[in-house]
Coordinates of C-alpha atoms and ligand atoms in Angstrom, one line a residue:
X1 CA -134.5 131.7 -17.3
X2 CA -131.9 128.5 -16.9
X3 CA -134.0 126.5 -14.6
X4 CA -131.8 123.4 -16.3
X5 CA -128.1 123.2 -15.9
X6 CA -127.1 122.6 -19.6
X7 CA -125.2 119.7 -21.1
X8 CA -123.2 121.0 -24.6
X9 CA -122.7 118.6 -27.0
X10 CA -120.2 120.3 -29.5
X11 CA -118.5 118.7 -32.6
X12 CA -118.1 119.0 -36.9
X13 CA -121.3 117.5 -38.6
X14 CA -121.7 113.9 -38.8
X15 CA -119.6 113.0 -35.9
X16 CA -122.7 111.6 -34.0
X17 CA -124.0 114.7 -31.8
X18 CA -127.8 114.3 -32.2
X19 CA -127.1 109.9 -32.1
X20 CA -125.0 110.7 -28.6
X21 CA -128.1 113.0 -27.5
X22 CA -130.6 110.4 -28.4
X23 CA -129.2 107.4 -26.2
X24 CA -128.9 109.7 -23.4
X25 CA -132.4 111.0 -23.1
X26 CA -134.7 109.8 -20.5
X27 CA -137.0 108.5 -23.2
X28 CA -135.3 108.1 -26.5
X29 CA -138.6 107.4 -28.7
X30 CA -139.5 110.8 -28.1
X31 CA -136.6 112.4 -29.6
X32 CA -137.8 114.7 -32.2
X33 CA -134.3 115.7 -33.7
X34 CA -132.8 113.9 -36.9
X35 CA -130.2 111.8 -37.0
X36 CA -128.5 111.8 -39.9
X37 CA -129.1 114.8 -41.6
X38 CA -126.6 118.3 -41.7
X39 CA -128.6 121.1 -40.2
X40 CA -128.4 124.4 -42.2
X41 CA -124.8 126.1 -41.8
X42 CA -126.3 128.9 -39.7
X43 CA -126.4 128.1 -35.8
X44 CA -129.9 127.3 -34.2
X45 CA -129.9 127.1 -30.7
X46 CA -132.7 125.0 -29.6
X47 CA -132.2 123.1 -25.8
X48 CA -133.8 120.0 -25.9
X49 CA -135.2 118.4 -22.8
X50 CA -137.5 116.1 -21.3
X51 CA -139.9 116.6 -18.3
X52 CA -137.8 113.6 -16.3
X53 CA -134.1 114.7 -17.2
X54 CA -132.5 116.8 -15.1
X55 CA -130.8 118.9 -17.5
X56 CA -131.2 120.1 -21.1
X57 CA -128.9 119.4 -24.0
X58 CA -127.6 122.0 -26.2
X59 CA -125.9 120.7 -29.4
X60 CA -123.3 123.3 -31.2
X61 CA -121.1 122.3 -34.5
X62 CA -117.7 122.7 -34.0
X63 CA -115.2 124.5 -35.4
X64 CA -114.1 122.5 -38.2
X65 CA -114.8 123.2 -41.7
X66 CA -117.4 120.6 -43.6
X67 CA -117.2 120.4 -47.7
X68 CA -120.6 121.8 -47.6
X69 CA -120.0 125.5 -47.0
X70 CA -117.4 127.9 -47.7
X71 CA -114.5 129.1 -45.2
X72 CA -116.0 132.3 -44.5
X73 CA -119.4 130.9 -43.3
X74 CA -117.8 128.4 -41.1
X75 CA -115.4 131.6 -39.7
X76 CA -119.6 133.2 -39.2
X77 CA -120.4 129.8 -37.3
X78 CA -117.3 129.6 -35.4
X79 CA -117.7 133.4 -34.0
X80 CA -121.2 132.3 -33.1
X81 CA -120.2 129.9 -31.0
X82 CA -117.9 131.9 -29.4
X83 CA -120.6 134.4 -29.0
X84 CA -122.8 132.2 -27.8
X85 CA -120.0 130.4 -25.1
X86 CA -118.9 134.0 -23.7
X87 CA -122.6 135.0 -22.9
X88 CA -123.7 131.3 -21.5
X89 CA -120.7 129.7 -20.3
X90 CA -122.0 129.6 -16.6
X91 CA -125.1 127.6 -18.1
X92 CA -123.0 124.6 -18.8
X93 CA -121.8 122.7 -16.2
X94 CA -120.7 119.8 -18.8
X95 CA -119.3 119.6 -22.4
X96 CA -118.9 116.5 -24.8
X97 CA -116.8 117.5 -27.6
X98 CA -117.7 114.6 -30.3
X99 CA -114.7 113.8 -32.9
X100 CA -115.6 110.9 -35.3
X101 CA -112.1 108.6 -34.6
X102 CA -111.6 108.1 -38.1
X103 CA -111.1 111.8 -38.9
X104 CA -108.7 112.6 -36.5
X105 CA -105.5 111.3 -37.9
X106 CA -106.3 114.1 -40.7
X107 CA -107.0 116.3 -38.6
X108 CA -103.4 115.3 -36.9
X109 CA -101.4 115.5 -39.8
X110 CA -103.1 118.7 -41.7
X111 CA -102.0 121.0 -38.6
X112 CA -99.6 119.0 -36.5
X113 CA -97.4 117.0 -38.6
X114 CA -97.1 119.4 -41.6
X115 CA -97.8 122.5 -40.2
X116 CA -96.6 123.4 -36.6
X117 CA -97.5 127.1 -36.5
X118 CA -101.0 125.9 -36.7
X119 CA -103.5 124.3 -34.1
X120 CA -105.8 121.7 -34.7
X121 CA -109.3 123.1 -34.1
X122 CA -110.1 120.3 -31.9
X123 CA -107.6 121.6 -29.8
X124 CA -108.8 125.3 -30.1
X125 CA -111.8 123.8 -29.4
X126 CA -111.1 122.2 -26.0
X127 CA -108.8 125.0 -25.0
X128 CA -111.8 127.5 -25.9
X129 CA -114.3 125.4 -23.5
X130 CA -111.2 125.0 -20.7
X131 CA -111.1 129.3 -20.7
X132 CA -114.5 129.4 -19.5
X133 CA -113.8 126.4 -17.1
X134 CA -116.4 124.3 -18.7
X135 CA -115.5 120.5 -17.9
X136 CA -115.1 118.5 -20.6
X137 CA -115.6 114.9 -21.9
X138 CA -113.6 114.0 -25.5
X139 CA -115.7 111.7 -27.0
X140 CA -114.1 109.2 -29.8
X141 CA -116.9 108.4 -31.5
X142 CA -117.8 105.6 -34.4
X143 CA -115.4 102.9 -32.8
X144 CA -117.1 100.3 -34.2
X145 CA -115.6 101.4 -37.9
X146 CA -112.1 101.1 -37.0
X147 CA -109.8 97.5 -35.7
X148 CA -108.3 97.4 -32.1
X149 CA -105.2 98.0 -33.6
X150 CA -106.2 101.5 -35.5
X151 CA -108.2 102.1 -32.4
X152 CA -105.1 101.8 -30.3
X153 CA -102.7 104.0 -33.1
X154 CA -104.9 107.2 -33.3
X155 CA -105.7 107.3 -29.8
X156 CA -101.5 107.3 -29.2
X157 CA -101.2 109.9 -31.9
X158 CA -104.0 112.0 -30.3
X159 CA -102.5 111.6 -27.0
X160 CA -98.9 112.8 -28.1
X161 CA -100.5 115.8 -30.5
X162 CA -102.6 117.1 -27.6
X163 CA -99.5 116.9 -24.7
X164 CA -97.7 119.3 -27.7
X165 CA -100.7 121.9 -26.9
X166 CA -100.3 121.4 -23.5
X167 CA -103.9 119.2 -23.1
X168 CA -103.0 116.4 -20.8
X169 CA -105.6 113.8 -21.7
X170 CA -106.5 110.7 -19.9
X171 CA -108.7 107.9 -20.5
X172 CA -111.8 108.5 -18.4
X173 CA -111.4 105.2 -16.4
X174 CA -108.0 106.8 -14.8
X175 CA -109.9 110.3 -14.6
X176 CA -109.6 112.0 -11.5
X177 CA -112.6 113.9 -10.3
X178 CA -110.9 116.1 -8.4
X179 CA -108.0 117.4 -10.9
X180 CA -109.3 119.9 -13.1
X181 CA -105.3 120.4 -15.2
X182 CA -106.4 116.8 -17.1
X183 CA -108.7 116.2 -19.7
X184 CA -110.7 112.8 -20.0
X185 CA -111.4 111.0 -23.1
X186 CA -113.7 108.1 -24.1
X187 CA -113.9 105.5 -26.8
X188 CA -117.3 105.3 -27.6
X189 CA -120.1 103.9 -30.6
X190 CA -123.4 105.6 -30.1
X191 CA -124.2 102.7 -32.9
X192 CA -123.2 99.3 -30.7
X193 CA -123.6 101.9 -27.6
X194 CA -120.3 101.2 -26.7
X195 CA -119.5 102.4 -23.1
X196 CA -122.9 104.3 -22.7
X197 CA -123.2 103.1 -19.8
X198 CA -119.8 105.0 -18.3
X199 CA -120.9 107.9 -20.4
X200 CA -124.0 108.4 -18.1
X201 CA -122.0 108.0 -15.1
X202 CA -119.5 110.6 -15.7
X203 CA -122.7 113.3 -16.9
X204 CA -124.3 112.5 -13.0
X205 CA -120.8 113.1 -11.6
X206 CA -120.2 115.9 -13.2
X207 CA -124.4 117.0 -12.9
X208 CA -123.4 116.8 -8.9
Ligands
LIG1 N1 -120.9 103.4 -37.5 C1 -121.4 104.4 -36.7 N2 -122.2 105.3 -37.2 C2 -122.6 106.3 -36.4 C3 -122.2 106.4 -35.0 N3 -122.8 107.5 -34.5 C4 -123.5 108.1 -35.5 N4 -123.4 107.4 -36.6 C5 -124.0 107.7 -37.9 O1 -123.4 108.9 -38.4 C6 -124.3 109.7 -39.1 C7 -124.4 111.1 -38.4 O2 -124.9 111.0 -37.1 P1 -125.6 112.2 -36.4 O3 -126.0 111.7 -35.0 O4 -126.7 112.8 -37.2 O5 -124.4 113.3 -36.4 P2 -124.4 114.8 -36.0 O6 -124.5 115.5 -37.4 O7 -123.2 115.1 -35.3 O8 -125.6 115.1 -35.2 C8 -125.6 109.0 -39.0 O9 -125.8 108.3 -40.2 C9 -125.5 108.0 -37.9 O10 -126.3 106.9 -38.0 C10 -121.4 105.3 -34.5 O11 -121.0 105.2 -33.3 N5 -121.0 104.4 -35.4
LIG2 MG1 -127.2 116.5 -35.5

């Protein structure tokens, strides 16, 4: 049935999923999704592909909780996805996990600073994907809202949270193709299409 290899796209609601899936279609007029808008709190799994790209998309929330539904349908989402990852994970032979830089000094302090017994569900998140040896891009999305300086800060406190689960993450430019133990990142604005351009390169050396 998977004539595609499939590119996941995985991340909380408003992070910038379906704007990240739009710049990196062959023909971005034609995407049909919406930007912008939450879908319903069940998970729909519809690829979307174009006749010229060589993969399809598929584009999973996360596992983070949103103020729009309750903690017991988000627990329903997240053993979807889990669901879903155990029966496809050979289908994927690429992940972008998509956190919105502004929410991840929360996230940070909610389960790392205050609470050490706990995990950040980005982490769970990327450790999840790294079980079923899907490679992964972190994507630090919405750049263009924060200074150079903030930039700079939460991608420091990111770096030091993750090392404490063990992630070793690196910024893609010093990404080595060839050693699977680290985990690239990239600073990215689907709105000014910052570093789009490097974000295409790294799906066609991973597609390869
Ligand atoms: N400022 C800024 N806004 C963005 C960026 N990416 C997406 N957005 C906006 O964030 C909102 C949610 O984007 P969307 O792609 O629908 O997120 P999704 O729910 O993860 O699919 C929309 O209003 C987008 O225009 C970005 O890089 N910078
Ligand atoms: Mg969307």
């Amino acid at each position: 049935m998977s004539e595609k290899p499939s590119l996941l796209i995985i991340g909380n609601s408003n992070v910038g999923k379906s704007s990240i899936t739009k710049l990196i279609l062959p023909n971005p007029r034609a995407f049909k999704g919406k930007i912008g808008k939450s879908p319903g709190s069940t998970l729909l799994i519809k690829p979307i592909t174009q006749p010229n790209s060589p993969y399809k998309i598929i584009d999973l929330p996360g596992f983070g909780y949103s103020k729009h539904s309750s903690h017991r349908r988000e627990e329903h989402i997240k053993k979807q996805i889990v669901i879903h990852i155990e029966k496809h994970y050979e289908d994927y032979f690429f992940g972008l996990v998509v956190l919105n830089i502004l929410r991840i000094e929360d996230e940070i302090n909610k389960y790392f600073i205050k609470n050490k017994r706990t995990i950040p569900l980005s982490f769970e998140l990327i450790q999840f994907l790294n079980e079923f040896k899907i490679p992964i891009l972190i994507i630090l999305n919405k750049i263009d809202k924060v200074s150079n300086f903030d930039k700079n800060k939460i991608i420091n406190l990111l770096l030091r949270a993750a090392k404490g689960y063990n992630l070793n993450l690196v910024h893609l430019n010093n990404y080595d193709y060839k050693n699977s133990s680290e985990i690239p990142y990239l600073e990215f604005s689907a709105l000014k299409k910052i570093n789009l351009k490097e974000l295409k390169l790294a799906i066609q050396n991973f597609l390869k």
